[in-house]
Amino acid sequence: MNAPDPQPMISSRAAAPLSGTAAVPGDKSISHRALMFGALAVGETRITGLLTGEDVLRTAAAMRLLGAEIWHDADGTWHVAGRGVGGLNEPDDVLDMGNSGTAARLLCGILASHPVFAVMTGDGSLRRRPMRRVIDPLSACGAQFAAREGGRLPLSVEGARDAMPLEYRVPVPSAQVKSAILLAGLNARGATRVEEPEATRDHTENMLRHFGASVEVEPMGAGCAITLAGQPELTAADINVPGDPSSAAFPLIAALLVPGSRLTLPAVGLNPLRTGLFTTLAEMGADVAVTNRRTEGGEPVGDLVVTHGPLRAVDVPAARAPSMIDEYPILSVAAAMAGGTTRMRGLKELRVKESDRLAGTAALLSENGVKVEIDGDDLLVHGNGRIPGGGVVATHMDHRIAMAALVMGTAAAQPIRLDDVSFIDTSFPRFVALMNQAGAALRPA
Ligand code: S3P
């Protein structure tokens, strides 16, 4: 349903050195939140640097159906005239969240404590993804959900009229689940408390504070406990969205792999709960310099300068997974070029992303002549400094598998072909143009 039109097959072949400056689009996690929280604030929120990928446009459409006014200027500044906490309307049509798990799960949280009836669906990928992880805890606030077998979309929700505040310990490390509970808590009387055993990205906490909510965070082992005071008046605030580190990862690793490359990626978000990939690349011996560190809109930001060089294999601990959960497909491509076996531990959550990314990453590598194994929840890549290539890769409606395949082709001996690039638009519009401008050779096959 409503999938982007499939585009012709594309091939990626050995690239010229990547050089110059490549500005990556705005952070996807922060962009969704800026539109949602702006819709819940009183006044007009102005957003610069918003990602205008398909996923975020779905969020904008949903928030409009719920009563927010959202528009943008020719210079790319977005405006949200919000309805205030508890002030959203009943949508008069189905909310179609496309490919986006973040949009769907966060919106379930918001709807759970609004006295409205809503129906939500998504594309073929999203309709396969587990929603019970939010439906079950959110039901305890008084919301009534009905979903397909296995807690899959489409679902309907009748939000609570007088929502109970929740106390919940998140069983899997998931910023989406944590955020859904906190967002339900916005329109509940009293304090909502979420414990997470492993810390995950904290954009919800940071941005709610930015809009005036009281959010307290106490460290708790490797994670934390977060307490939100219910029914705050959120006040519109300006947001400048930094470049998405998860998107930057693709041109960055292409530059590391293609001999002679030196590429600058300006204004990339460096929130410490998102930078596990950079830690891992440093351990692999990668030359990634961070310059011009600054804080923009409450988030740390820096310019990255990436220089090609040899990489060594590493053992990536499971504890690092939450801070680089979206980066394993592209890290695996880097590992294929490193000398030795890289083991990436604790990747269970990859099985429930836009596709089964554990299987998809292993298939991407083996289809292109790289030795790879799945051992329980670990992925092992046996790198030897060479990617044979020559494979035809199935995207499985997954933007990150698609981009990882195209980056792999830039460093492979034989071109790599991809069945469908259309899903790249969910997170990185103009990816192909940006890569080609930097020196890559991505062409219709
Ligand atoms: C996200 C959280 C992560 C991540 C996703 C964005 C968010 O998902 O994979 O791309 O914005 O909260 P999980 O919470 O399911 O790990």
Tab-separated table of C-alpha atoms and ligand atoms in Angstrom:
chain	number	residue	atom	x	y	z
A	1	MET	CA	0.000	0.000	0.000
A	2	ASN	CA	1.263	3.401	-0.952
A	3	ALA	CA	4.824	2.182	-1.441
A	4	PRO	CA	6.965	4.552	-3.463
A	5	ASP	CA	6.945	3.562	-7.146
A	6	PRO	CA	9.682	1.004	-7.841
A	7	GLN	CA	12.480	2.553	-9.833
A	8	PRO	CA	14.692	0.845	-12.415
A	9	MET	CA	17.506	-1.304	-11.167
A	10	ILE	CA	20.637	0.651	-10.286
A	11	SER	CA	24.264	-0.416	-10.250
A	12	SER	CA	27.188	0.807	-8.208
A	13	ARG	CA	30.712	0.294	-9.457
A	14	ALA	CA	34.250	1.129	-8.341
A	15	ALA	CA	34.330	4.850	-7.674
A	16	ALA	CA	36.810	7.646	-8.225
A	17	PRO	CA	38.130	8.986	-4.901
A	18	LEU	CA	35.336	10.675	-2.986
A	19	SER	CA	36.069	14.315	-2.265
A	20	GLY	CA	34.566	17.670	-1.414
A	21	THR	CA	31.733	18.406	0.973
A	22	ALA	CA	28.589	16.315	1.291
A	23	ALA	CA	25.796	17.783	3.423
A	24	VAL	CA	23.615	14.957	4.721
A	25	PRO	CA	19.901	15.507	5.418
A	26	GLY	CA	18.394	16.289	8.811
A	27	ASP	CA	18.142	13.719	11.574
A	28	LYS	CA	15.136	11.452	11.106
A	29	SER	CA	14.486	10.827	14.805
A	30	ILE	CA	14.627	14.521	15.634
A	31	SER	CA	12.529	15.507	12.598
A	32	HIS	CA	9.620	13.206	13.560
A	33	ARG	CA	9.704	14.527	17.109
A	34	ALA	CA	9.880	18.177	16.048
A	35	LEU	CA	6.637	17.836	14.071
A	36	MET	CA	4.849	15.768	16.713
A	37	PHE	CA	5.867	17.851	19.700
A	38	GLY	CA	5.262	21.080	17.786
A	39	ALA	CA	1.705	19.820	17.206
A	40	LEU	CA	1.325	19.338	20.977
A	41	ALA	CA	2.705	22.755	21.891
A	42	VAL	CA	0.906	26.040	22.178
A	43	GLY	CA	2.077	28.546	19.584
A	44	GLU	CA	4.110	28.305	16.397
A	45	THR	CA	7.206	26.097	16.251
A	46	ARG	CA	9.750	26.889	13.517
A	47	ILE	CA	11.944	24.070	12.281
A	48	THR	CA	15.056	24.421	10.142
A	49	GLY	CA	16.969	21.500	8.653
A	50	LEU	CA	13.936	19.189	8.783
A	51	LEU	CA	14.410	15.915	6.923
A	52	THR	CA	11.862	15.885	4.123
A	53	GLY	CA	12.122	12.140	3.515
A	54	GLU	CA	8.984	10.048	3.030
A	55	ASP	CA	8.895	8.870	6.658
A	56	VAL	CA	8.823	12.386	8.071
A	57	LEU	CA	6.286	13.573	5.485
A	58	ARG	CA	4.003	10.777	6.774
A	59	THR	CA	4.318	12.231	10.256
A	60	ALA	CA	3.481	15.700	8.941
A	61	ALA	CA	0.383	14.333	7.169
A	62	ALA	CA	-0.739	12.481	10.313
A	63	MET	CA	-0.313	15.526	12.551
A	64	ARG	CA	-2.340	17.579	10.058
A	65	LEU	CA	-5.139	14.998	10.220
A	66	LEU	CA	-5.014	15.384	13.995
A	67	GLY	CA	-5.560	19.118	13.713
A	68	ALA	CA	-2.131	20.777	13.635
A	69	GLU	CA	-1.408	23.317	10.941
A	70	ILE	CA	1.882	22.575	9.217
A	71	TRP	CA	3.395	24.523	6.325
A	72	HIS	CA	6.809	25.398	4.929
A	73	ASP	CA	8.537	28.305	3.248
A	74	ALA	CA	10.460	28.211	0.007
A	75	ASP	CA	13.742	28.363	1.996
A	76	GLY	CA	12.934	25.041	3.709
A	77	THR	CA	11.813	26.429	7.079
A	78	TRP	CA	8.855	24.456	8.438
A	79	HIS	CA	6.162	25.845	10.741
A	80	VAL	CA	3.829	23.972	13.080
A	81	ALA	CA	0.890	25.701	14.754
A	82	GLY	CA	0.198	23.348	17.652
A	83	ARG	CA	-3.000	22.354	19.476
A	84	GLY	CA	-1.595	22.017	22.994
A	85	VAL	CA	-1.299	18.849	25.119
A	86	GLY	CA	-4.621	16.967	24.957
A	87	GLY	CA	-5.879	19.205	22.148
A	88	LEU	CA	-5.633	16.957	19.105
A	89	ASN	CA	-8.746	16.234	17.002
A	90	GLU	CA	-10.161	12.892	16.014
A	91	PRO	CA	-8.706	12.155	12.554
A	92	ASP	CA	-11.390	11.724	9.881
A	93	ASP	CA	-9.292	9.296	7.868
A	94	VAL	CA	-6.826	6.447	8.363
A	95	LEU	CA	-3.333	7.461	9.520
A	96	ASP	CA	-0.917	5.903	7.023
A	97	MET	CA	2.581	5.865	8.497
A	98	GLY	CA	4.209	4.438	5.341
A	99	ASN	CA	7.508	2.702	6.133
A	100	SER	CA	8.110	4.371	9.498
A	101	GLY	CA	8.168	2.422	12.752
A	102	THR	CA	9.161	5.540	14.679
A	103	ALA	CA	6.167	7.502	13.380
A	104	ALA	CA	3.770	4.631	14.103
A	105	ARG	CA	4.975	3.820	17.611
A	106	LEU	CA	5.358	7.396	18.842
A	107	LEU	CA	1.939	8.269	17.495
A	108	CYS	CA	0.403	5.292	19.330
A	109	GLY	CA	1.729	6.900	22.511
A	110	ILE	CA	0.236	10.295	21.690
A	111	LEU	CA	-3.152	8.822	20.682
A	112	ALA	CA	-3.355	6.605	23.794
A	113	SER	CA	-4.064	9.616	26.020
A	114	HIS	CA	-6.277	11.603	23.624
A	115	PRO	CA	-10.019	10.804	23.734
A	116	VAL	CA	-10.202	10.089	19.997
A	117	PHE	CA	-10.738	7.049	17.770
A	118	ALA	CA	-8.046	6.460	15.161
A	119	VAL	CA	-7.027	3.764	12.689
A	120	MET	CA	-3.393	3.371	11.676
A	121	THR	CA	-1.749	1.458	8.868
A	122	GLY	CA	1.520	1.399	6.955
A	123	ASP	CA	3.272	-0.141	3.963
A	124	GLY	CA	4.048	-3.844	3.545
A	125	SER	CA	7.192	-3.572	5.675
A	126	LEU	CA	5.547	-1.671	8.545
A	127	ARG	CA	2.519	-3.990	8.551
A	128	ARG	CA	4.891	-6.868	9.371
A	129	ARG	CA	6.556	-5.131	12.335
A	130	PRO	CA	5.686	-5.841	15.983
A	131	MET	CA	3.439	-3.254	17.617
A	132	ARG	CA	2.648	-5.229	20.780
A	133	ARG	CA	5.701	-3.707	22.358
A	134	VAL	CA	3.759	-0.432	22.527
A	135	ILE	CA	0.145	-1.689	22.525
A	136	ASP	CA	0.570	-3.759	25.702
A	137	PRO	CA	2.096	-1.103	27.966
A	138	LEU	CA	-0.039	1.722	26.546
A	139	SER	CA	-3.256	-0.229	27.216
A	140	ALA	CA	-2.588	0.154	30.947
A	141	CYS	CA	-3.300	3.903	30.713
A	142	GLY	CA	-6.883	3.133	29.686
A	143	ALA	CA	-6.522	3.178	25.885
A	144	GLN	CA	-8.180	0.390	23.910
A	145	PHE	CA	-6.259	-1.032	20.999
A	146	ALA	CA	-7.339	-3.635	18.467
A	147	ALA	CA	-4.790	-4.965	16.019
A	148	ARG	CA	-4.205	-7.798	13.586
A	149	GLU	CA	-2.865	-11.176	14.652
A	150	GLY	CA	0.494	-10.791	16.389
A	151	GLY	CA	-0.147	-7.121	17.150
A	152	ARG	CA	0.433	-5.984	13.565
A	153	LEU	CA	-0.959	-2.988	11.693
A	154	PRO	CA	-3.572	-1.975	10.753
A	155	LEU	CA	-4.656	-1.199	14.290
A	156	SER	CA	-7.329	0.922	15.855
A	157	VAL	CA	-7.059	2.864	19.074
A	158	GLU	CA	-9.635	4.473	21.265
A	159	GLY	CA	-7.631	6.798	23.443
A	160	ALA	CA	-8.259	7.140	27.170
A	161	ARG	CA	-10.566	9.964	28.282
A	162	ASP	CA	-8.738	10.363	31.580
A	163	ALA	CA	-5.413	8.595	31.089
A	164	MET	CA	-3.639	6.918	34.009
A	165	PRO	CA	0.067	7.710	34.272
A	166	LEU	CA	2.237	4.683	33.469
A	167	GLU	CA	5.196	3.110	35.225
A	168	TYR	CA	7.023	0.821	32.868
A	169	ARG	CA	10.343	-0.985	32.578
A	170	VAL	CA	11.145	-1.317	28.883
A	171	PRO	CA	12.039	-4.977	28.220
A	172	VAL	CA	14.038	-4.369	25.010
A	173	PRO	CA	16.361	-1.434	24.431
A	174	SER	CA	14.045	0.756	22.323
A	175	ALA	CA	13.825	4.530	22.157
A	176	GLN	CA	10.549	4.127	20.279
A	177	VAL	CA	8.904	2.223	23.131
A	178	LYS	CA	10.346	4.556	25.767
A	179	SER	CA	9.107	7.562	23.795
A	180	ALA	CA	5.617	6.112	23.272
A	181	ILE	CA	5.185	5.721	27.055
A	182	LEU	CA	6.477	9.228	27.763
A	183	LEU	CA	4.219	10.740	25.107
A	184	ALA	CA	1.159	9.004	26.581
A	185	GLY	CA	2.252	10.482	29.902
A	186	LEU	CA	2.031	14.010	28.525
A	187	ASN	CA	-1.752	13.950	28.828
A	188	ALA	CA	-2.007	11.820	31.988
A	189	ARG	CA	-2.505	13.237	35.452
A	190	GLY	CA	0.567	12.652	37.643
A	191	ALA	CA	4.060	11.393	36.954
A	192	THR	CA	4.964	8.861	34.259
A	193	ARG	CA	8.075	6.802	34.942
A	194	VAL	CA	10.022	4.722	32.429
A	195	GLU	CA	13.018	2.591	33.308
A	196	GLU	CA	15.365	1.464	30.591
A	197	PRO	CA	18.005	-1.144	31.428
A	198	GLU	CA	20.222	0.102	28.579
A	199	ALA	CA	20.316	3.772	27.606
A	200	THR	CA	18.823	4.545	24.177
A	201	ARG	CA	18.687	7.782	22.171
A	202	ASP	CA	17.285	10.574	24.344
A	203	HIS	CA	15.900	12.971	21.727
A	204	THR	CA	12.403	12.737	23.235
A	205	GLU	CA	13.632	13.722	26.689
A	206	ASN	CA	15.805	16.558	25.309
A	207	MET	CA	13.107	17.987	23.091
A	208	LEU	CA	10.309	17.754	25.665
A	209	ARG	CA	12.513	19.788	28.014
A	210	HIS	CA	13.156	22.243	25.182
A	211	PHE	CA	9.358	22.734	24.943
A	212	GLY	CA	9.099	23.302	28.701
A	213	ALA	CA	8.192	19.882	30.157
A	214	SER	CA	9.741	18.653	33.400
A	215	VAL	CA	11.763	15.504	32.615
A	216	GLU	CA	14.070	14.048	35.254
A	217	VAL	CA	16.631	11.385	34.462
A	218	GLU	CA	18.382	9.290	37.124
A	219	PRO	CA	21.166	6.935	36.074
A	220	MET	CA	20.383	3.275	36.845
A	221	GLY	CA	23.095	0.729	36.032
A	222	ALA	CA	23.754	0.852	32.276
A	223	GLY	CA	20.445	2.628	31.771
A	224	CYS	CA	18.297	5.170	33.528
A	225	ALA	CA	14.907	6.008	34.995
A	226	ILE	CA	13.002	8.865	33.413
A	227	THR	CA	10.200	10.730	35.147
A	228	LEU	CA	7.876	13.079	33.287
A	229	ALA	CA	5.426	15.373	35.072
A	230	GLY	CA	2.021	15.008	33.395
A	231	GLN	CA	-0.061	17.677	31.675
A	232	PRO	CA	2.641	20.296	31.192
A	233	GLU	CA	1.910	23.269	29.003
A	234	LEU	CA	4.284	22.747	26.097
A	235	THR	CA	5.333	26.044	24.543
A	236	ALA	CA	6.363	26.337	20.897
A	237	ALA	CA	10.144	26.551	20.446
A	238	ASP	CA	12.496	26.824	17.469
A	239	ILE	CA	14.340	23.696	16.422
A	240	ASN	CA	17.401	23.404	14.229
A	241	VAL	CA	17.697	19.763	13.153
A	242	PRO	CA	21.309	18.517	12.895
A	243	GLY	CA	22.520	16.230	10.099
A	244	ASP	CA	21.627	12.593	10.705
A	245	PRO	CA	24.631	10.547	11.891
A	246	SER	CA	22.865	7.401	10.661
A	247	SER	CA	22.679	8.903	7.148
A	248	ALA	CA	26.215	10.345	7.341
A	249	ALA	CA	27.441	6.787	7.957
A	250	PHE	CA	26.940	5.867	4.274
A	251	PRO	CA	29.075	8.485	2.471
A	252	LEU	CA	31.487	8.358	5.419
A	253	ILE	CA	32.172	4.642	5.007
A	254	ALA	CA	32.324	4.995	1.220
A	255	ALA	CA	35.130	7.541	1.731
A	256	LEU	CA	36.935	5.231	4.157
A	257	LEU	CA	36.836	2.391	1.616
A	258	VAL	CA	37.677	4.115	-1.687
A	259	PRO	CA	41.434	4.786	-2.028
A	260	GLY	CA	42.443	8.439	-2.257
A	261	SER	CA	39.193	9.745	-0.714
A	262	ARG	CA	38.894	12.692	1.621
A	263	LEU	CA	35.357	13.891	2.302
A	264	THR	CA	33.865	16.519	4.627
A	265	LEU	CA	30.425	15.988	6.179
A	266	PRO	CA	29.286	19.226	7.834
A	267	ALA	CA	26.964	19.654	10.855
A	268	VAL	CA	26.444	16.009	11.784
A	269	GLY	CA	24.646	15.267	15.062
A	270	LEU	CA	26.973	13.791	17.692
A	271	ASN	CA	24.566	12.915	20.495
A	272	PRO	CA	26.595	10.363	22.529
A	273	LEU	CA	23.674	7.918	22.403
A	274	ARG	CA	24.004	7.863	18.593
A	275	THR	CA	27.772	7.675	18.083
A	276	GLY	CA	28.562	3.989	18.652
A	277	LEU	CA	29.609	3.707	14.994
A	278	PHE	CA	32.242	6.424	15.399
A	279	THR	CA	33.661	4.650	18.473
A	280	THR	CA	33.798	1.395	16.522
A	281	LEU	CA	35.429	2.994	13.481
A	282	ALA	CA	38.080	4.572	15.722
A	283	GLU	CA	38.855	1.082	17.087
A	284	MET	CA	39.141	-0.125	13.480
A	285	GLY	CA	41.801	2.528	12.846
A	286	ALA	CA	39.629	4.792	10.684
A	287	ASP	CA	40.690	8.395	10.157
A	288	VAL	CA	37.563	10.396	11.042
A	289	ALA	CA	38.371	13.829	12.460
A	290	VAL	CA	35.710	15.915	14.181
A	291	THR	CA	36.110	19.663	13.860
A	292	ASN	CA	34.079	22.689	14.848
A	293	ARG	CA	32.220	20.990	17.714
A	294	ARG	CA	29.238	23.005	18.868
A	295	THR	CA	25.756	22.672	20.354
A	296	GLU	CA	22.752	23.438	18.158
A	297	GLY	CA	19.213	23.251	19.536
A	298	GLY	CA	20.407	21.300	22.566
A	299	GLU	CA	22.184	18.616	20.505
A	300	PRO	CA	25.975	18.326	20.026
A	301	VAL	CA	27.059	18.771	16.408
A	302	GLY	CA	30.376	18.685	14.547
A	303	ASP	CA	31.898	18.606	11.054
A	304	LEU	CA	33.466	15.277	10.078
A	305	VAL	CA	36.514	14.961	7.853
A	306	VAL	CA	37.015	11.403	6.624
A	307	THR	CA	40.207	10.155	4.979
A	308	HIS	CA	40.648	6.760	3.313
A	309	GLY	CA	42.902	4.262	5.051
A	310	PRO	CA	43.201	0.595	5.994
A	311	LEU	CA	40.824	-0.848	8.593
A	312	ARG	CA	41.304	-3.670	11.082
A	313	ALA	CA	38.724	-6.139	12.372
A	314	VAL	CA	37.133	-5.555	15.782
A	315	ASP	CA	34.828	-7.153	18.320
A	316	VAL	CA	31.801	-4.887	18.824
A	317	PRO	CA	30.245	-5.419	22.275
A	318	ALA	CA	26.499	-5.979	22.641
A	319	ALA	CA	26.317	-3.043	25.059
A	320	ARG	CA	27.124	-0.698	22.171
A	321	ALA	CA	24.163	-1.829	20.036
A	322	PRO	CA	21.627	0.794	21.196
A	323	SER	CA	23.968	3.628	20.204
A	324	MET	CA	24.490	2.289	16.674
A	325	ILE	CA	21.428	0.128	16.082
A	326	ASP	CA	20.821	1.416	12.543
A	327	GLU	CA	24.489	1.278	11.515
A	328	TYR	CA	25.191	-2.482	11.412
A	329	PRO	CA	24.451	-2.997	7.690
A	330	ILE	CA	26.958	-0.317	6.679
A	331	LEU	CA	29.482	-1.283	9.387
A	332	SER	CA	29.382	-4.803	7.945
A	333	VAL	CA	30.462	-3.410	4.584
A	334	ALA	CA	33.432	-1.703	6.274
A	335	ALA	CA	34.191	-4.978	8.084
A	336	ALA	CA	34.295	-6.793	4.737
A	337	MET	CA	37.224	-4.556	3.725
A	338	ALA	CA	39.005	-4.867	7.083
A	339	GLY	CA	41.691	-7.484	7.658
A	340	GLY	CA	40.334	-10.315	9.859
A	341	THR	CA	37.059	-11.348	11.461
A	342	THR	CA	34.756	-8.708	12.897
A	343	ARG	CA	32.177	-9.974	15.393
A	344	MET	CA	29.158	-7.761	16.065
A	345	ARG	CA	27.379	-8.962	19.179
A	346	GLY	CA	23.807	-8.826	20.408
A	347	LEU	CA	21.942	-7.922	17.193
A	348	LYS	CA	18.557	-9.466	18.024
A	349	GLU	CA	16.692	-6.178	17.455
A	350	LEU	CA	17.950	-6.054	13.855
A	351	ARG	CA	15.451	-8.803	13.050
A	352	VAL	CA	12.497	-6.427	13.574
A	353	LYS	CA	13.640	-3.346	11.660
A	354	GLU	CA	12.266	-2.264	8.246
A	355	SER	CA	13.315	-5.770	7.173
A	356	ASP	CA	15.107	-8.611	8.970
A	357	ARG	CA	18.416	-6.736	8.808
A	358	LEU	CA	20.452	-9.542	10.315
A	359	ALA	CA	19.457	-11.864	7.474
A	360	GLY	CA	19.519	-9.017	4.911
A	361	THR	CA	23.026	-7.889	5.835
A	362	ALA	CA	24.340	-11.455	5.736
A	363	ALA	CA	22.693	-11.930	2.309
A	364	LEU	CA	24.147	-8.641	1.003
A	365	LEU	CA	27.664	-9.761	1.924
A	366	SER	CA	27.457	-13.388	0.820
A	367	GLU	CA	25.767	-12.420	-2.483
A	368	ASN	CA	28.889	-10.325	-3.145
A	369	GLY	CA	31.494	-12.921	-2.272
A	370	VAL	CA	32.220	-11.954	1.359
A	371	LYS	CA	32.338	-14.742	3.976
A	372	VAL	CA	29.785	-14.123	6.702
A	373	GLU	CA	28.118	-16.105	9.515
A	374	ILE	CA	25.208	-15.596	11.867
A	375	ASP	CA	25.965	-17.132	15.267
A	376	GLY	CA	22.910	-16.758	17.520
A	377	ASP	CA	22.419	-12.984	17.727
A	378	ASP	CA	25.953	-12.209	16.528
A	379	LEU	CA	27.106	-11.401	13.013
A	380	LEU	CA	30.622	-12.415	11.952
A	381	VAL	CA	32.222	-10.894	8.866
A	382	HIS	CA	35.448	-12.465	7.603
A	383	GLY	CA	37.149	-9.541	5.901
A	384	ASN	CA	40.221	-9.795	3.692
A	385	GLY	CA	40.585	-6.306	2.241
A	386	ARG	CA	38.640	-7.132	-0.909
A	387	ILE	CA	34.971	-7.183	-1.882
A	388	PRO	CA	34.453	-9.306	-5.016
A	389	GLY	CA	30.988	-7.836	-5.758
A	390	GLY	CA	28.980	-8.858	-8.835
A	391	GLY	CA	25.808	-9.601	-6.849
A	392	VAL	CA	22.191	-8.581	-7.325
A	393	VAL	CA	20.834	-7.365	-4.007
A	394	ALA	CA	17.185	-7.510	-2.878
A	395	THR	CA	16.240	-4.382	-0.917
A	396	HIS	CA	13.263	-5.891	1.000
A	397	MET	CA	11.715	-2.375	1.325
A	398	ASP	CA	14.673	-1.364	3.517
A	399	HIS	CA	16.441	1.951	2.866
A	400	ARG	CA	19.534	1.061	4.880
A	401	ILE	CA	20.108	-2.252	3.092
A	402	ALA	CA	19.785	-0.339	-0.205
A	403	MET	CA	22.329	2.338	0.758
A	404	ALA	CA	24.734	-0.232	2.235
A	405	ALA	CA	24.640	-2.148	-1.065
A	406	LEU	CA	25.364	0.974	-3.113
A	407	VAL	CA	28.284	1.950	-0.862
A	408	MET	CA	29.604	-1.598	-1.105
A	409	GLY	CA	29.626	-1.302	-4.892
A	410	THR	CA	31.869	1.780	-4.747
A	411	ALA	CA	34.619	-0.400	-3.269
A	412	ALA	CA	33.900	-3.714	-5.011
A	413	ALA	CA	35.864	-5.406	-7.801
A	414	GLN	CA	32.665	-6.007	-9.833
A	415	PRO	CA	29.568	-3.751	-9.967
A	416	ILE	CA	26.770	-4.476	-7.507
A	417	ARG	CA	23.167	-4.210	-8.683
A	418	LEU	CA	20.151	-3.357	-6.586
A	419	ASP	CA	16.526	-4.212	-7.355
A	420	ASP	CA	14.886	-1.045	-6.007
A	421	VAL	CA	16.239	2.268	-4.741
A	422	SER	CA	12.876	3.923	-4.069
A	423	PHE	CA	12.907	3.243	-0.313
A	424	ILE	CA	16.064	5.338	0.101
A	425	ASP	CA	13.720	8.337	-0.065
A	426	THR	CA	12.302	7.408	3.348
A	427	SER	CA	15.444	8.742	5.069
A	428	PHE	CA	17.906	10.141	2.500
A	429	PRO	CA	16.329	11.928	-0.478
A	430	ARG	CA	18.995	12.732	-3.100
A	431	PHE	CA	21.349	10.036	-1.800
A	432	VAL	CA	22.272	8.904	-5.321
A	433	ALA	CA	22.949	12.493	-6.478
A	434	LEU	CA	25.016	13.293	-3.378
A	435	MET	CA	27.137	10.167	-3.790
A	436	ASN	CA	27.684	10.774	-7.499
A	437	GLN	CA	28.632	14.381	-6.876
A	438	ALA	CA	31.262	13.208	-4.385
A	439	GLY	CA	32.737	10.804	-6.977
A	440	ALA	CA	30.688	7.599	-6.860
A	441	ALA	CA	29.329	5.853	-9.959
A	442	LEU	CA	25.709	4.950	-9.220
A	443	ARG	CA	23.885	4.489	-12.517
A	444	PRO	CA	20.713	2.917	-13.887
A	445	ALA	CA	21.626	-0.726	-14.553
B	1	S3P	C1	14.408	5.372	16.616
B	1	S3P	C2	14.731	4.328	17.429
B	1	S3P	C3	15.339	3.084	16.936
B	1	S3P	C4	15.916	3.227	15.536
B	1	S3P	C5	14.990	3.969	14.616
B	1	S3P	C6	14.687	5.357	15.156
B	1	S3P	C7	13.779	6.582	17.211
B	1	S3P	O1	14.341	2.076	16.915
B	1	S3P	O2	16.199	1.961	14.989
B	1	S3P	O3	15.548	4.097	13.321
B	1	S3P	O4	13.712	7.620	16.537
B	1	S3P	O5	13.353	6.501	18.359
B	1	S3P	P1	14.012	1.174	18.218
B	1	S3P	O6	13.480	2.057	19.254
B	1	S3P	O7	12.980	0.181	17.740
B	1	S3P	O8	15.313	0.510	18.564
